[in-house]
Amino acid sequence: MKFIEEKKMVSINEIAELLNISVVTARRDVEYLEEITPNIKKVRGGAVWKENESGDKENIGNISKDYLNDRFHKQSKTNIKEKKQIALKASALLKSGDSILLDAGSTLFEFAKSISPNLTITAFITAMNIAEVLEDRETITKIVLGGVFRSKTTTMVSSMMEQMISSIYVDKLFIAATGLSYTHGFTCNDILEADVKKQLLKSAKEVYWLVDSSKVGKISSFQISPFDSSHTIITDDNIQPENQNELEKLMNVIIA
């Protein structure tokens, strides 16, 4: 930690070399330090030291605009226990030989981290932070689907992206939503991301919605999909019994 404080900004490779550890271990160490101290923030490819909340942007410099992804960072800390539960339950559905399609979002980020290193799979990826999580996983063939990159959410959007998705078909899709209601189905807050998600739903044999219970009953601005009895939702055990019962009438439900 002292090394990061002195240099203000360091790469994962520098940390690995200094401590004589693997890049994967160095990245995990940075993630741990970010959790236990407010002064260290993980950025793409490294870590930065920040003196205080008011000085974040000044200390981090131009890299903050592109890589800090403040909106995503805040989302990733919300209901983290539930998201990790969902991620573990979802990753248990994978088997070697699977081809999978990964949506963006904080729960999908946790899902990517929870994929077993013993699995040999092909992953089509729609978010740069998820690609980064998987970059050192040699047993995973990683295909990043390109489009217009949004740094604040780490997502890819655009008609180009949708066209690429339409050309593939996978075994399993893992997808997120910011709202889930019985009147509007699955929803999100961004029209471009909604369009991408709609295309994702057409490109997989099996569809798994990773949605924590805090989103049940909420309606976001743009509909992604109505309920489909062939789809499965994986949510956490904080869901109200009456909501679980209603969902089970509409689709497959897995409680994490």
CSV table of C-alpha atoms in Angstrom, one decimal:
chain,number,residue,atom,x,y,z
A,1,MET,CA,0.0,0.0,0.0
A,2,LYS,CA,2.9,2.4,0.8
A,3,PHE,CA,4.2,1.8,-2.8
A,4,ILE,CA,0.9,2.9,-4.3
A,5,GLU,CA,0.7,6.0,-1.9
A,6,GLU,CA,4.2,7.1,-3.0
A,7,LYS,CA,3.8,6.6,-6.7
A,8,LYS,CA,0.1,7.8,-6.8
A,9,MET,CA,-0.6,5.6,-9.8
A,10,VAL,CA,0.8,2.1,-10.5
A,11,SER,CA,0.1,-0.6,-13.0
A,12,ILE,CA,-0.8,-4.2,-12.1
A,13,ASN,CA,2.4,-5.4,-13.7
A,14,GLU,CA,4.5,-3.1,-11.5
A,15,ILE,CA,2.8,-4.5,-8.4
A,16,ALA,CA,3.3,-8.1,-9.6
A,17,GLU,CA,7.0,-7.4,-10.3
A,18,LEU,CA,7.7,-5.7,-7.0
A,19,LEU,CA,6.0,-8.4,-4.9
A,20,ASN,CA,7.1,-11.3,-7.1
A,21,ILE,CA,3.6,-12.5,-7.6
A,22,SER,CA,1.4,-13.3,-10.6
A,23,VAL,CA,-0.6,-10.6,-12.3
A,24,VAL,CA,-3.8,-12.4,-11.3
A,25,THR,CA,-2.8,-12.3,-7.6
A,26,ALA,CA,-1.7,-8.6,-7.9
A,27,ARG,CA,-5.1,-7.7,-9.3
A,28,ARG,CA,-6.9,-9.5,-6.5
A,29,ASP,CA,-4.7,-7.8,-4.0
A,30,VAL,CA,-5.7,-4.4,-5.4
A,31,GLU,CA,-9.4,-5.3,-5.3
A,32,TYR,CA,-8.9,-6.3,-1.6
A,33,LEU,CA,-7.1,-3.1,-0.8
A,34,GLU,CA,-9.9,-1.1,-2.5
A,35,GLU,CA,-12.4,-2.7,-0.2
A,36,ILE,CA,-10.5,-2.1,3.1
A,37,THR,CA,-9.2,1.5,2.5
A,38,PRO,CA,-10.9,4.6,0.9
A,39,ASN,CA,-7.5,5.8,-0.4
A,40,ILE,CA,-7.0,3.1,-3.0
A,41,LYS,CA,-9.1,2.9,-6.1
A,42,LYS,CA,-8.7,0.2,-8.8
A,43,VAL,CA,-8.7,1.5,-12.4
A,44,ARG,CA,-8.2,-0.4,-15.6
A,45,GLY,CA,-4.8,-1.9,-15.6
A,46,GLY,CA,-3.7,-0.6,-12.2
A,47,ALA,CA,-4.5,1.3,-9.1
A,48,VAL,CA,-4.4,5.0,-8.0
A,49,TRP,CA,-4.0,6.7,-4.6
A,50,LYS,CA,-6.5,9.4,-3.6
A,51,GLU,CA,-6.0,11.7,-0.7
A,52,ASN,CA,-9.6,12.6,0.1
A,53,GLU,CA,-13.0,12.6,-1.5
A,54,SER,CA,-12.9,16.2,-2.7
A,55,GLY,CA,-9.5,15.6,-4.4
A,56,ASP,CA,-10.4,12.4,-6.3
A,57,LYS,CA,-10.3,13.9,-9.7
A,58,GLU,CA,-7.3,16.1,-9.2
A,59,ASN,CA,-5.2,13.3,-7.8
A,60,ILE,CA,-6.1,10.7,-10.3
A,61,GLY,CA,-5.8,13.0,-13.3
A,62,ASN,CA,-7.2,12.5,-16.7
A,63,ILE,CA,-7.5,8.7,-16.3
A,64,SER,CA,-10.5,9.2,-13.9
A,65,LYS,CA,-12.8,10.4,-16.7
A,66,ASP,CA,-12.2,7.3,-18.8
A,67,TYR,CA,-11.7,4.5,-16.3
A,68,LEU,CA,-13.1,5.2,-12.8
A,69,ASN,CA,-16.6,4.4,-13.9
A,70,ASP,CA,-18.1,6.1,-10.9
A,71,ARG,CA,-21.7,5.1,-11.7
A,72,PHE,CA,-20.7,1.5,-12.0
A,73,HIS,CA,-18.5,1.6,-8.9
A,74,LYS,CA,-21.5,2.9,-6.8
A,75,GLN,CA,-23.7,0.2,-8.2
A,76,SER,CA,-21.2,-2.5,-7.6
A,77,LYS,CA,-21.2,-1.7,-3.8
A,78,THR,CA,-25.0,-1.8,-3.5
A,79,ASN,CA,-26.4,-5.2,-2.3
A,80,ILE,CA,-23.0,-6.7,-2.9
A,81,LYS,CA,-23.7,-9.8,-0.6
A,82,GLU,CA,-26.8,-10.6,-2.6
A,83,LYS,CA,-25.1,-10.1,-6.0
A,84,LYS,CA,-22.3,-12.5,-4.9
A,85,GLN,CA,-24.9,-15.1,-3.9
A,86,ILE,CA,-26.6,-14.8,-7.3
A,87,ALA,CA,-23.2,-14.9,-9.1
A,88,LEU,CA,-22.2,-18.1,-7.3
A,89,LYS,CA,-25.5,-19.8,-8.0
A,90,ALA,CA,-25.4,-18.8,-11.7
A,91,SER,CA,-21.8,-19.9,-12.2
A,92,ALA,CA,-22.7,-23.4,-10.9
A,93,LEU,CA,-24.9,-23.8,-14.0
A,94,LEU,CA,-21.8,-23.7,-16.3
A,95,LYS,CA,-20.1,-26.8,-17.7
A,96,SER,CA,-17.1,-27.2,-19.8
A,97,GLY,CA,-17.9,-26.8,-23.5
A,98,ASP,CA,-20.5,-24.2,-22.9
A,99,SER,CA,-20.7,-21.1,-25.1
A,100,ILE,CA,-22.0,-18.1,-23.1
A,101,LEU,CA,-23.1,-14.5,-23.7
A,102,LEU,CA,-22.5,-12.0,-20.9
A,103,ASP,CA,-24.5,-8.8,-20.5
A,104,ALA,CA,-23.0,-5.8,-18.6
A,105,GLY,CA,-23.7,-4.7,-15.0
A,106,SER,CA,-22.5,-5.1,-11.4
A,107,THR,CA,-24.1,-8.5,-10.9
A,108,LEU,CA,-22.6,-9.8,-14.1
A,109,PHE,CA,-19.2,-8.5,-13.0
A,110,GLU,CA,-19.5,-10.7,-9.9
A,111,PHE,CA,-20.6,-13.6,-12.0
A,112,ALA,CA,-17.5,-13.3,-14.2
A,113,LYS,CA,-15.3,-13.3,-11.1
A,114,SER,CA,-17.0,-16.5,-9.8
A,115,ILE,CA,-16.5,-18.6,-12.9
A,116,SER,CA,-14.6,-21.7,-12.0
A,117,PRO,CA,-11.0,-21.8,-13.4
A,118,ASN,CA,-11.5,-25.5,-14.2
A,119,LEU,CA,-14.0,-24.8,-16.9
A,120,THR,CA,-13.2,-24.6,-20.6
A,121,ILE,CA,-15.8,-22.3,-22.1
A,122,THR,CA,-16.3,-19.7,-24.8
A,123,ALA,CA,-17.5,-16.3,-23.6
A,124,PHE,CA,-18.9,-13.5,-25.7
A,125,ILE,CA,-18.5,-10.3,-23.7
A,126,THR,CA,-20.3,-6.9,-23.9
A,127,ALA,CA,-18.5,-5.0,-21.2
A,128,MET,CA,-14.8,-4.0,-20.9
A,129,ASN,CA,-14.6,-4.5,-17.1
A,130,ILE,CA,-15.8,-8.1,-17.5
A,131,ALA,CA,-13.3,-8.7,-20.3
A,132,GLU,CA,-10.6,-7.4,-17.9
A,133,VAL,CA,-11.8,-9.8,-15.1
A,134,LEU,CA,-11.4,-12.7,-17.5
A,135,GLU,CA,-8.3,-11.6,-19.4
A,136,ASP,CA,-5.9,-14.0,-17.6
A,137,ARG,CA,-8.2,-17.0,-17.7
A,138,GLU,CA,-6.5,-19.3,-20.2
A,139,THR,CA,-9.3,-21.9,-20.2
A,140,ILE,CA,-11.8,-19.3,-21.4
A,141,THR,CA,-11.9,-18.2,-25.1
A,142,LYS,CA,-12.9,-14.6,-24.8
A,143,ILE,CA,-14.6,-12.7,-27.7
A,144,VAL,CA,-15.3,-9.0,-27.0
A,145,LEU,CA,-18.2,-7.6,-29.0
A,146,GLY,CA,-17.4,-4.1,-30.2
A,147,GLY,CA,-19.5,-1.0,-30.3
A,148,VAL,CA,-19.4,2.5,-28.9
A,149,PHE,CA,-17.7,2.3,-25.5
A,150,ARG,CA,-19.3,4.1,-22.6
A,151,SER,CA,-16.7,4.6,-19.9
A,152,LYS,CA,-19.1,5.4,-17.1
A,153,THR,CA,-20.9,2.0,-17.4
A,154,THR,CA,-18.1,0.1,-19.2
A,155,THR,CA,-20.8,-1.0,-21.7
A,156,MET,CA,-20.8,-1.3,-25.5
A,157,VAL,CA,-23.8,0.0,-27.5
A,158,SER,CA,-24.7,0.9,-31.1
A,159,SER,CA,-26.3,-0.8,-34.1
A,160,MET,CA,-22.9,-2.2,-34.9
A,161,MET,CA,-23.0,-4.0,-31.6
A,162,GLU,CA,-26.5,-5.3,-32.3
A,163,GLN,CA,-25.4,-6.6,-35.7
A,164,MET,CA,-22.5,-8.5,-34.2
A,165,ILE,CA,-24.8,-10.1,-31.6
A,166,SER,CA,-27.3,-11.2,-34.3
A,167,SER,CA,-24.6,-13.2,-35.9
A,168,ILE,CA,-24.0,-15.5,-32.9
A,169,TYR,CA,-25.9,-18.1,-31.1
A,170,VAL,CA,-24.8,-19.5,-27.7
A,171,ASP,CA,-25.8,-22.1,-25.1
A,172,LYS,CA,-26.5,-19.7,-22.3
A,173,LEU,CA,-27.2,-16.0,-21.8
A,174,PHE,CA,-26.7,-14.2,-18.5
A,175,ILE,CA,-28.4,-10.9,-18.5
A,176,ALA,CA,-29.2,-8.1,-16.0
A,177,ALA,CA,-32.0,-5.6,-15.5
A,178,THR,CA,-32.5,-2.6,-13.2
A,179,GLY,CA,-36.2,-3.1,-12.8
A,180,LEU,CA,-38.7,-6.0,-12.7
A,181,SER,CA,-42.4,-5.6,-12.4
A,182,TYR,CA,-45.5,-7.7,-13.2
A,183,THR,CA,-46.9,-5.0,-15.5
A,184,HIS,CA,-43.8,-4.2,-17.5
A,185,GLY,CA,-41.5,-7.2,-17.2
A,186,PHE,CA,-37.8,-6.5,-17.2
A,187,THR,CA,-36.7,-2.9,-17.7
A,188,CYS,CA,-33.6,-0.7,-17.7
A,189,ASN,CA,-32.7,3.0,-17.6
A,190,ASP,CA,-31.1,3.4,-21.0
A,191,ILE,CA,-32.7,3.0,-24.4
A,192,LEU,CA,-29.5,2.0,-26.2
A,193,GLU,CA,-28.7,-0.6,-23.6
A,194,ALA,CA,-32.3,-1.9,-23.8
A,195,ASP,CA,-31.9,-2.3,-27.6
A,196,VAL,CA,-28.7,-4.3,-27.0
A,197,LYS,CA,-30.3,-6.5,-24.4
A,198,LYS,CA,-33.3,-7.2,-26.7
A,199,GLN,CA,-30.8,-8.6,-29.3
A,200,LEU,CA,-29.0,-10.6,-26.6
A,201,LEU,CA,-32.3,-12.4,-25.8
A,202,LYS,CA,-32.5,-13.6,-29.4
A,203,SER,CA,-29.0,-15.2,-29.4
A,204,ALA,CA,-29.1,-17.9,-26.8
A,205,LYS,CA,-30.8,-21.3,-26.1
A,206,GLU,CA,-31.1,-20.7,-22.4
A,207,VAL,CA,-31.7,-17.3,-20.8
A,208,TYR,CA,-30.8,-16.5,-17.2
A,209,TRP,CA,-31.8,-13.2,-15.6
A,210,LEU,CA,-29.5,-12.2,-12.7
A,211,VAL,CA,-31.6,-9.8,-10.7
A,212,ASP,CA,-31.3,-9.1,-7.0
A,213,SER,CA,-34.5,-8.8,-4.9
A,214,SER,CA,-34.2,-5.1,-4.4
A,215,LYS,CA,-35.2,-4.6,-8.1
A,216,VAL,CA,-38.4,-6.5,-7.8
A,217,GLY,CA,-41.4,-4.2,-8.1
A,218,LYS,CA,-39.4,-1.4,-9.7
A,219,ILE,CA,-40.0,-0.1,-13.2
A,220,SER,CA,-37.2,1.6,-15.1
A,221,SER,CA,-37.7,3.8,-18.2
A,222,PHE,CA,-37.3,1.2,-21.0
A,223,GLN,CA,-38.7,-2.3,-21.4
A,224,ILE,CA,-36.3,-5.0,-22.3
A,225,SER,CA,-38.6,-8.0,-22.3
A,226,PRO,CA,-42.0,-9.2,-20.9
A,227,PHE,CA,-41.9,-12.4,-18.9
A,228,ASP,CA,-41.1,-15.6,-20.8
A,229,SER,CA,-41.9,-19.0,-19.3
A,230,SER,CA,-38.8,-20.5,-20.9
A,231,HIS,CA,-36.5,-18.0,-19.1
A,232,THR,CA,-35.0,-18.4,-15.6
A,233,ILE,CA,-34.5,-15.7,-13.0
A,234,ILE,CA,-31.8,-16.1,-10.3
A,235,THR,CA,-32.4,-13.9,-7.4
A,236,ASP,CA,-31.5,-13.8,-3.7
A,237,ASP,CA,-33.2,-15.2,-0.6
A,238,ASN,CA,-34.4,-11.7,0.5
A,239,ILE,CA,-37.2,-11.8,-2.0
A,240,GLN,CA,-40.7,-11.6,-0.4
A,241,PRO,CA,-42.5,-14.9,-0.5
A,242,GLU,CA,-45.5,-13.4,-2.3
A,243,ASN,CA,-43.2,-12.0,-5.0
A,244,GLN,CA,-41.5,-15.4,-5.4
A,245,ASN,CA,-44.8,-17.1,-5.7
A,246,GLU,CA,-46.0,-14.7,-8.4
A,247,LEU,CA,-42.7,-15.1,-10.3
A,248,GLU,CA,-42.9,-18.9,-10.2
A,249,LYS,CA,-46.2,-18.6,-12.1
A,250,LEU,CA,-44.5,-16.7,-14.9
A,251,MET,CA,-41.0,-18.2,-15.3
A,252,ASN,CA,-38.4,-20.5,-13.7
A,253,VAL,CA,-37.1,-19.2,-10.4
A,254,ILE,CA,-33.8,-20.1,-8.7
A,255,ILE,CA,-33.1,-18.7,-5.2
A,256,ALA,CA,-29.5,-18.0,-4.3
